[in-house]
Every structure is written in C-alpha cells, then in structure tokens.
XYZ file of N, CA and C in Angstrom:
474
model
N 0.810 -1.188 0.000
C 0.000 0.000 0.000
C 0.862 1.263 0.000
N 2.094 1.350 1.060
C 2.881 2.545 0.522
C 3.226 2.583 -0.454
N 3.787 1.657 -1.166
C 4.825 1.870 -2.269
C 3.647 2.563 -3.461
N 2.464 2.027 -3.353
C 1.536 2.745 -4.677
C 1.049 4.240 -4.146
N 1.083 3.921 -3.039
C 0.793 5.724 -2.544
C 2.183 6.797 -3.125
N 3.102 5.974 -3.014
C 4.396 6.507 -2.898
C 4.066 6.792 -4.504
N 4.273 5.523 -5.833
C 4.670 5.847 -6.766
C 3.404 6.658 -7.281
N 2.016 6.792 -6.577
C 0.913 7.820 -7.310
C 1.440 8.946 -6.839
N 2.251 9.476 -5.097
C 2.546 10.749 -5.649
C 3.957 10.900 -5.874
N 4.619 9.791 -6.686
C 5.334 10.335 -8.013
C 4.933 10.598 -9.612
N 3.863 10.359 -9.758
C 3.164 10.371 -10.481
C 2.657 11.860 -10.888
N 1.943 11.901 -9.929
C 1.319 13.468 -9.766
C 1.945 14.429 -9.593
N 3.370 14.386 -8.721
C 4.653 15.102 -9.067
C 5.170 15.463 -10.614
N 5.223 14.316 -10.964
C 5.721 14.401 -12.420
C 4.529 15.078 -13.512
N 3.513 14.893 -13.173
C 2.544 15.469 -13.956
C 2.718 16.924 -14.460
N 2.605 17.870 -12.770
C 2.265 18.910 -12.206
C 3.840 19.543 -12.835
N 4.776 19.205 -13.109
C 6.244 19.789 -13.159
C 6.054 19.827 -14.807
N 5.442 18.923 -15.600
C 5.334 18.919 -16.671
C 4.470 19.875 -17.235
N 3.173 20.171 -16.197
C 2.509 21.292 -16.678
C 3.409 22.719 -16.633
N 4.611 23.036 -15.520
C 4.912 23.942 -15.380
C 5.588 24.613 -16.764
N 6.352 23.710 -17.311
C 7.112 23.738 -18.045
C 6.406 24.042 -19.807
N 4.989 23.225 -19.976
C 4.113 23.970 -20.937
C 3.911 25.283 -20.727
N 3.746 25.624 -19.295
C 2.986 27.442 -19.370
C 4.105 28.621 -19.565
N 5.144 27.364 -18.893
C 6.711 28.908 -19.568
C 6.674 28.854 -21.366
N 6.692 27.993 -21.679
C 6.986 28.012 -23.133
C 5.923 28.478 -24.099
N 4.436 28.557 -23.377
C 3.344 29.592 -23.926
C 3.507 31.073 -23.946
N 4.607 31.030 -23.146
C 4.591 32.510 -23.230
C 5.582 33.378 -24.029
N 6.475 31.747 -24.323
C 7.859 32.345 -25.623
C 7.425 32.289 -26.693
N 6.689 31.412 -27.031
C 6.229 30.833 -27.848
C 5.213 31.595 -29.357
N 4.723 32.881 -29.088
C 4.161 33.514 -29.693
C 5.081 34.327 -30.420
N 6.419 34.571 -29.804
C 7.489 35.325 -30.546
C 8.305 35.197 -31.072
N 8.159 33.172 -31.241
C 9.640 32.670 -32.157
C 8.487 32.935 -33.652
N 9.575 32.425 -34.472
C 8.631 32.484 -35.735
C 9.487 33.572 -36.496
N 9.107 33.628 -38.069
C 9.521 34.638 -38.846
C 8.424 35.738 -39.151
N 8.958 36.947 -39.157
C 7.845 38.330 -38.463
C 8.686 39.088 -40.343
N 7.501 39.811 -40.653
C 7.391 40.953 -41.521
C 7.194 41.884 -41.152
N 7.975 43.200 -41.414
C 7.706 44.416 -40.403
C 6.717 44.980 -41.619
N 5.631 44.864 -41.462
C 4.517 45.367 -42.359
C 4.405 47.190 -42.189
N 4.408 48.036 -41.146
C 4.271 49.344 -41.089
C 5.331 49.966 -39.884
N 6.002 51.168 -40.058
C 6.971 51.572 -39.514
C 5.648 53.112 -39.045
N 6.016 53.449 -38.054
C 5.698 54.907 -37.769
C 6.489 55.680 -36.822
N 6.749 56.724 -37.340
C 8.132 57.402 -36.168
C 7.611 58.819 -36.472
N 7.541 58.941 -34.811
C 6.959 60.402 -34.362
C 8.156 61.027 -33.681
N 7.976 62.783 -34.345
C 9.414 63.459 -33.973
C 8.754 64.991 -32.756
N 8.929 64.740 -31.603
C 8.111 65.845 -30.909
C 9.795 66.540 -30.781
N 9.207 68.198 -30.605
C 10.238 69.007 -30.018
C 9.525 69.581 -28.815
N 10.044 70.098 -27.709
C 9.470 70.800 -26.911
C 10.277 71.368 -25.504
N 9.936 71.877 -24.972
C 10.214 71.830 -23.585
C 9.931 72.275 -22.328
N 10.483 72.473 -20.962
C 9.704 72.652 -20.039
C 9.603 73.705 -19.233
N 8.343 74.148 -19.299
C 8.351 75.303 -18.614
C 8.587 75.938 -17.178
N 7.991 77.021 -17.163
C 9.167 78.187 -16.038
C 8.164 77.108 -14.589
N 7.839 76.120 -14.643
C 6.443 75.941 -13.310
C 7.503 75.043 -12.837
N 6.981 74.938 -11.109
C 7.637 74.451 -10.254
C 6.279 73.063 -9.481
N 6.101 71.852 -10.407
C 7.860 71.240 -10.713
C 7.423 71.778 -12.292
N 8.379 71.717 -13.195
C 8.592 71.902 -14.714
C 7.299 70.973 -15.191
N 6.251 71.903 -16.180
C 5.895 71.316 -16.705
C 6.291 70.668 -18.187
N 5.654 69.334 -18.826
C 6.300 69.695 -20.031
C 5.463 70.149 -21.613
N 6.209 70.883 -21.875
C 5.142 71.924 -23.249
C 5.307 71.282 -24.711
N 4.335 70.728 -25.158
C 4.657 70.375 -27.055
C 5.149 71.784 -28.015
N 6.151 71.998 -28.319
C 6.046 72.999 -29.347
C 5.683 72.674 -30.814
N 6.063 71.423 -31.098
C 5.946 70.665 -32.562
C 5.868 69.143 -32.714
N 4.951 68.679 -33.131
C 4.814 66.849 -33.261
C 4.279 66.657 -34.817
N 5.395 64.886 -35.055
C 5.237 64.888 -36.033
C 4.786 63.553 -36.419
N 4.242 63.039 -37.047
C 4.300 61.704 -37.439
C 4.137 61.147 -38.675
N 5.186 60.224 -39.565
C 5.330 59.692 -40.795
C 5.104 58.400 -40.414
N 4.157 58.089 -41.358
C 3.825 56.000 -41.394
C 4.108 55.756 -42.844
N 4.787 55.011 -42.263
C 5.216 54.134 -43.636
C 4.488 52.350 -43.988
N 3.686 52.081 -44.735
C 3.009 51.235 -44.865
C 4.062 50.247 -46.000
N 4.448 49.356 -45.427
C 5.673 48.753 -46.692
C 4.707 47.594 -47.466
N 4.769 47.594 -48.586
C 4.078 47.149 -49.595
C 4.259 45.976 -50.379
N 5.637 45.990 -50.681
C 6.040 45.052 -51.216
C 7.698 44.257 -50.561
N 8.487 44.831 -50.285
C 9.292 44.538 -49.729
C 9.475 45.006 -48.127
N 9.921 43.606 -47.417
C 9.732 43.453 -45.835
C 11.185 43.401 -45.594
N 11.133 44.519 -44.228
C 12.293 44.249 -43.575
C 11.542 42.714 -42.457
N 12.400 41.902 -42.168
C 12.115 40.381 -41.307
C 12.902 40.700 -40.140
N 12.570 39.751 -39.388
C 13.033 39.436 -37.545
C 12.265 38.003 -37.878
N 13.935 37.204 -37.763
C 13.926 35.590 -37.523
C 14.291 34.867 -36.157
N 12.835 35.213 -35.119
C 13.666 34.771 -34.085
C 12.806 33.291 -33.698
N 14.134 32.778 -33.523
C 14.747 31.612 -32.709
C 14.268 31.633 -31.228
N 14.593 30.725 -30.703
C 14.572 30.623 -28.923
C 15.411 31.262 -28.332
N 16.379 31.214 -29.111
C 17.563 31.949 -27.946
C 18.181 33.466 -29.157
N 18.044 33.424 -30.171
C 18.859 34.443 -31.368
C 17.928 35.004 -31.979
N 17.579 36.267 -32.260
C 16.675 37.313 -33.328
C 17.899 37.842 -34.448
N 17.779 37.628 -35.498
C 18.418 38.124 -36.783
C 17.370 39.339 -37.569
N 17.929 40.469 -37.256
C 16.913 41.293 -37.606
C 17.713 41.592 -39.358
N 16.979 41.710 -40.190
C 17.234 41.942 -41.877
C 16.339 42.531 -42.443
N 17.282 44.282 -42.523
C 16.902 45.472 -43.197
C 16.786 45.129 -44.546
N 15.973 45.778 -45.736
C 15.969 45.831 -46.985
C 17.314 46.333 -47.650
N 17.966 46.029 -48.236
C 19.580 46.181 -48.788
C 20.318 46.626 -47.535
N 20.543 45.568 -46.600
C 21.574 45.909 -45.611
C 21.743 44.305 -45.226
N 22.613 44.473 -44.276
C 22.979 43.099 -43.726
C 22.403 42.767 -42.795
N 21.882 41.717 -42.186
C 21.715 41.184 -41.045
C 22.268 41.936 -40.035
N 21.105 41.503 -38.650
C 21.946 41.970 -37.621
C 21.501 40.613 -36.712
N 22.544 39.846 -35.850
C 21.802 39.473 -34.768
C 21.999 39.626 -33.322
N 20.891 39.360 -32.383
C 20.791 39.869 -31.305
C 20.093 38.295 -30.109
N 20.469 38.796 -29.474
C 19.842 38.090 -28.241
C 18.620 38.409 -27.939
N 17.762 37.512 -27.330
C 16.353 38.196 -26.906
C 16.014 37.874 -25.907
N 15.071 38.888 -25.265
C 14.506 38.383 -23.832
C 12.947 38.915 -23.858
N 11.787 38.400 -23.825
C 10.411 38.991 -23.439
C 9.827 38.422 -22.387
N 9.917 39.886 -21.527
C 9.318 39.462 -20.072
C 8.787 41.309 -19.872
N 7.217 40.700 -19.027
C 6.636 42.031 -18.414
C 6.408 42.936 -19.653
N 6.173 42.556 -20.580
C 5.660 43.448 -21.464
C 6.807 44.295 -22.675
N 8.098 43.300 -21.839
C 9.428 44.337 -22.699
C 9.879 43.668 -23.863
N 10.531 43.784 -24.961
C 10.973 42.919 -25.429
C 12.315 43.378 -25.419
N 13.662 42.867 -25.174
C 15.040 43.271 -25.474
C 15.661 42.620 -26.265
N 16.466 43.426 -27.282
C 17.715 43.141 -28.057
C 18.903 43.313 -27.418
N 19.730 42.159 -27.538
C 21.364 43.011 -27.165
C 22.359 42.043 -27.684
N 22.997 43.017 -28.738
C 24.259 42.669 -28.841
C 25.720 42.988 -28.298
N 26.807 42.571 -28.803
C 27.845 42.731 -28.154
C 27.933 43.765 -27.567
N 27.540 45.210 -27.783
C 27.353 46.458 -27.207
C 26.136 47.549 -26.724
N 25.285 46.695 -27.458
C 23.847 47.333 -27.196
C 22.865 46.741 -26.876
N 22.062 47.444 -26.200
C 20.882 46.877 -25.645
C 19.826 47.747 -25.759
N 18.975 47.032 -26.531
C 17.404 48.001 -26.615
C 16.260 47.344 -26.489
N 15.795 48.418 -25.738
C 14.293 47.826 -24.959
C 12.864 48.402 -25.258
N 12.483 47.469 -26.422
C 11.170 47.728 -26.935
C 10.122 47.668 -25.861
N 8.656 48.498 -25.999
C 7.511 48.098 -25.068
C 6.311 47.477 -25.920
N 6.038 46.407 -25.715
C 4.996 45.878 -26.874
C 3.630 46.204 -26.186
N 2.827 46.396 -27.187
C 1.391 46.906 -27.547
C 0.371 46.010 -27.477
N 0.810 44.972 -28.405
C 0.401 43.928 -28.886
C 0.923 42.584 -29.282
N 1.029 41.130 -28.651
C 1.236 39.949 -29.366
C 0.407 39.109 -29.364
N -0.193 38.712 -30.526
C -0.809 37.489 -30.584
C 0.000 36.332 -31.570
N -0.627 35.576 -31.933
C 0.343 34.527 -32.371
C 0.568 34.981 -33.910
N -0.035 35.852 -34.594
C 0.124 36.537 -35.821
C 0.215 37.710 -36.162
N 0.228 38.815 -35.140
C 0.524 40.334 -34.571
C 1.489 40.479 -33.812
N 2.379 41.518 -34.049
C 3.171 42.225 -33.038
C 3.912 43.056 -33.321
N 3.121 44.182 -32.455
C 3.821 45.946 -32.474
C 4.180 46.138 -31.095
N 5.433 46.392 -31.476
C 6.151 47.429 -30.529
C 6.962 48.582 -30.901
N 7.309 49.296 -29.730
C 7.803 50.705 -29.690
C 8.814 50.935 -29.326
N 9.774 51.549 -29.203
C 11.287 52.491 -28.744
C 10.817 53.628 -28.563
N 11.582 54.557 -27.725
C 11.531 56.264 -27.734
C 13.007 56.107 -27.354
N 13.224 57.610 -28.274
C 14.771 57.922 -27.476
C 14.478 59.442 -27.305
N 14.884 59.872 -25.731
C 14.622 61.027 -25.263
C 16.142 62.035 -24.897
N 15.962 63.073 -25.507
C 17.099 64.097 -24.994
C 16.649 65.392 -24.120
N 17.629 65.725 -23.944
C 17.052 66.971 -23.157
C 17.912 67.978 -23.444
N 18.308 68.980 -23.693
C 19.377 70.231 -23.720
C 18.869 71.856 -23.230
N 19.645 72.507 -22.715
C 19.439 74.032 -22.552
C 19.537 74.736 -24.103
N 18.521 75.496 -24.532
C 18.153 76.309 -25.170
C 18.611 77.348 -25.404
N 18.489 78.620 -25.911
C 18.560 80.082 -25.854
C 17.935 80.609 -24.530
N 16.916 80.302 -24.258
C 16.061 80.445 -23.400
C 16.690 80.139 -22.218
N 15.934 80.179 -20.921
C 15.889 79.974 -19.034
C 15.134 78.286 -19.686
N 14.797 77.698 -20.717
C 13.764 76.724 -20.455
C 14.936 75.552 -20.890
N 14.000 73.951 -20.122
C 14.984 73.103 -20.835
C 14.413 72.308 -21.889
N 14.990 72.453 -23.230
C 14.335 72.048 -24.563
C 14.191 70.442 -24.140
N 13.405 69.682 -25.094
C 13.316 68.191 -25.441
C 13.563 68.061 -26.394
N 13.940 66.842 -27.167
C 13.635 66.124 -28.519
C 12.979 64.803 -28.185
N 12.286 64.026 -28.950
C 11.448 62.437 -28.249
C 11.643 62.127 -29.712
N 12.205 61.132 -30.355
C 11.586 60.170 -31.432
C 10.723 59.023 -30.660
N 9.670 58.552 -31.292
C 9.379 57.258 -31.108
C 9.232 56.428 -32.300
N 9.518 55.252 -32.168
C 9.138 54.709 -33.435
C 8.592 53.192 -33.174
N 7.819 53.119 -33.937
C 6.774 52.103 -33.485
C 6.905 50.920 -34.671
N 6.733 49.620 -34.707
C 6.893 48.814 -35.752
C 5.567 47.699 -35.906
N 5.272 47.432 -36.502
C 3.766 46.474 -37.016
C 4.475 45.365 -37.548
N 4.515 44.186 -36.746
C 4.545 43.036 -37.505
C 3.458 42.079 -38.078
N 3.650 41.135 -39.094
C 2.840 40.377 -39.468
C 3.574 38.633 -39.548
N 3.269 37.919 -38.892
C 3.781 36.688 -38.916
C 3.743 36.130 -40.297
N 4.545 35.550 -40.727
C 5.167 34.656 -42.036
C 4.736 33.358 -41.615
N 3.315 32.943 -42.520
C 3.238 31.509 -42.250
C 3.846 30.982 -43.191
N 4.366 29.505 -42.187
C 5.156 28.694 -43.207
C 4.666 27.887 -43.891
C-alpha cells in the first residue's frame, strides 16, 4: 500500500512539473517564428519645459510619418535563444532576446534596446522604442527632442 501511494505521488509530481514547463513556453512561444515588419511609424516631438515648479512639459511641434511597406519586408527571424533582424539592402543583424513584463530586449555585443509591446498574438506584433534628450536652449527653459518609433509586424506563415 505505501509503495503505490508513494509511486501515485510520483506520479502526480511528475505530472504537475510537466505542466509547469508547458505554461513557460506559452509565453515564448508567440514570438519565435519569422515576423514581416509590415508598417513603420516614427513620431518626432520638439518641446520643452516650462518656467512651473515642478517643470511642466510643453509640445512645441509633433510629427508623425507612417510608412506602410508594400512590397518589400524588412524580417526578424527569431529563434529561442537568437533574433536576426534583416533590413531591406543591408545586412543582417543578430541579437539576443529576452520577453518578459511586457518588454521585449535586443542586445548585442554592445547594445541593448528595450522595446515596449502593444500587442502579441500569435500573428501580430507591435512594438515601440523612444529615445529622449534633453538640452538648454537660448532660453531659461529646458528644450526636449522624443523620437518614437513604433513597428507592425505580421507573422510569415510557413
């Protein structure tokens, strides 16, 4: 009687460890695959912050260009562990990846960039970058610059 008690809860051990291991890989799992960057949009704000205590911050100019690509796709071939990102007449790049909490990161030998995604489903996925500056002006005020640029994928069925 022990020994079947024993080997049912090895049993149920082994079950329960096996489920764990499906729900991590549901969650990588939507982002391996080969991706088409179907629409690019990059917004260019200038601005900066005014005389208020604390600083507020002021738009002076916003811009935004979408680019809807039509016929030729820049791709992101990622793997489990490697993303090969491939511009239209450029070379490959590849990168390491990590998606957790909503981030997605690239990093290679020297860089590291940290997208915020919008959206993944198993055939969608947009995410975003901003890169933010700040500098003194002519002015008492402190200027901004913000690009953001946002990317639309479309999954490549095989």
């Amino acid at each position: 009687m022990k020994r079947i008690l024993f080997s049912l809860s090895l049993l149920i051990l082994s079950i329960t460890s096996c489920k764990k291991d499906d729900s991590e890989a549901a969650v990588i799992s939507p982002v391996i695959g080969l991706w088409e960057i179907t629409q690019t949009a990059t917004t260019h704000e200038l601005g900066h912050y005014g005389p208020y205590d604390p600083p507020v911050r002021e738009i002076d100019s916003r811009q935004t260009v979408i680019i809807d690509h039509q016929n030729e796709f820049s791709t992101l071939d990622v793997s489990s562990s490697s993303l090969i990102w491939t511009d239209v007449d450029s070379l490959p790049k590849t990168y390491n990846w990590a998606y957790e909490n909503m981030l997605f990161t690239l990093t290679d030998s020297d860089t590291t960039l940290e997208y915020h995604v919008t959206e993944l489903t198993s055939q969608t996925f947009v995410f975003f970058i901003k890169d933010f500056r700040t500098y003194n002006d002519s002015t008492d005020f402190v200027a901004y610059e913000e690009f953001e640029y946002v990317y639309h994928l479309d999954k490549v069925n095989n």
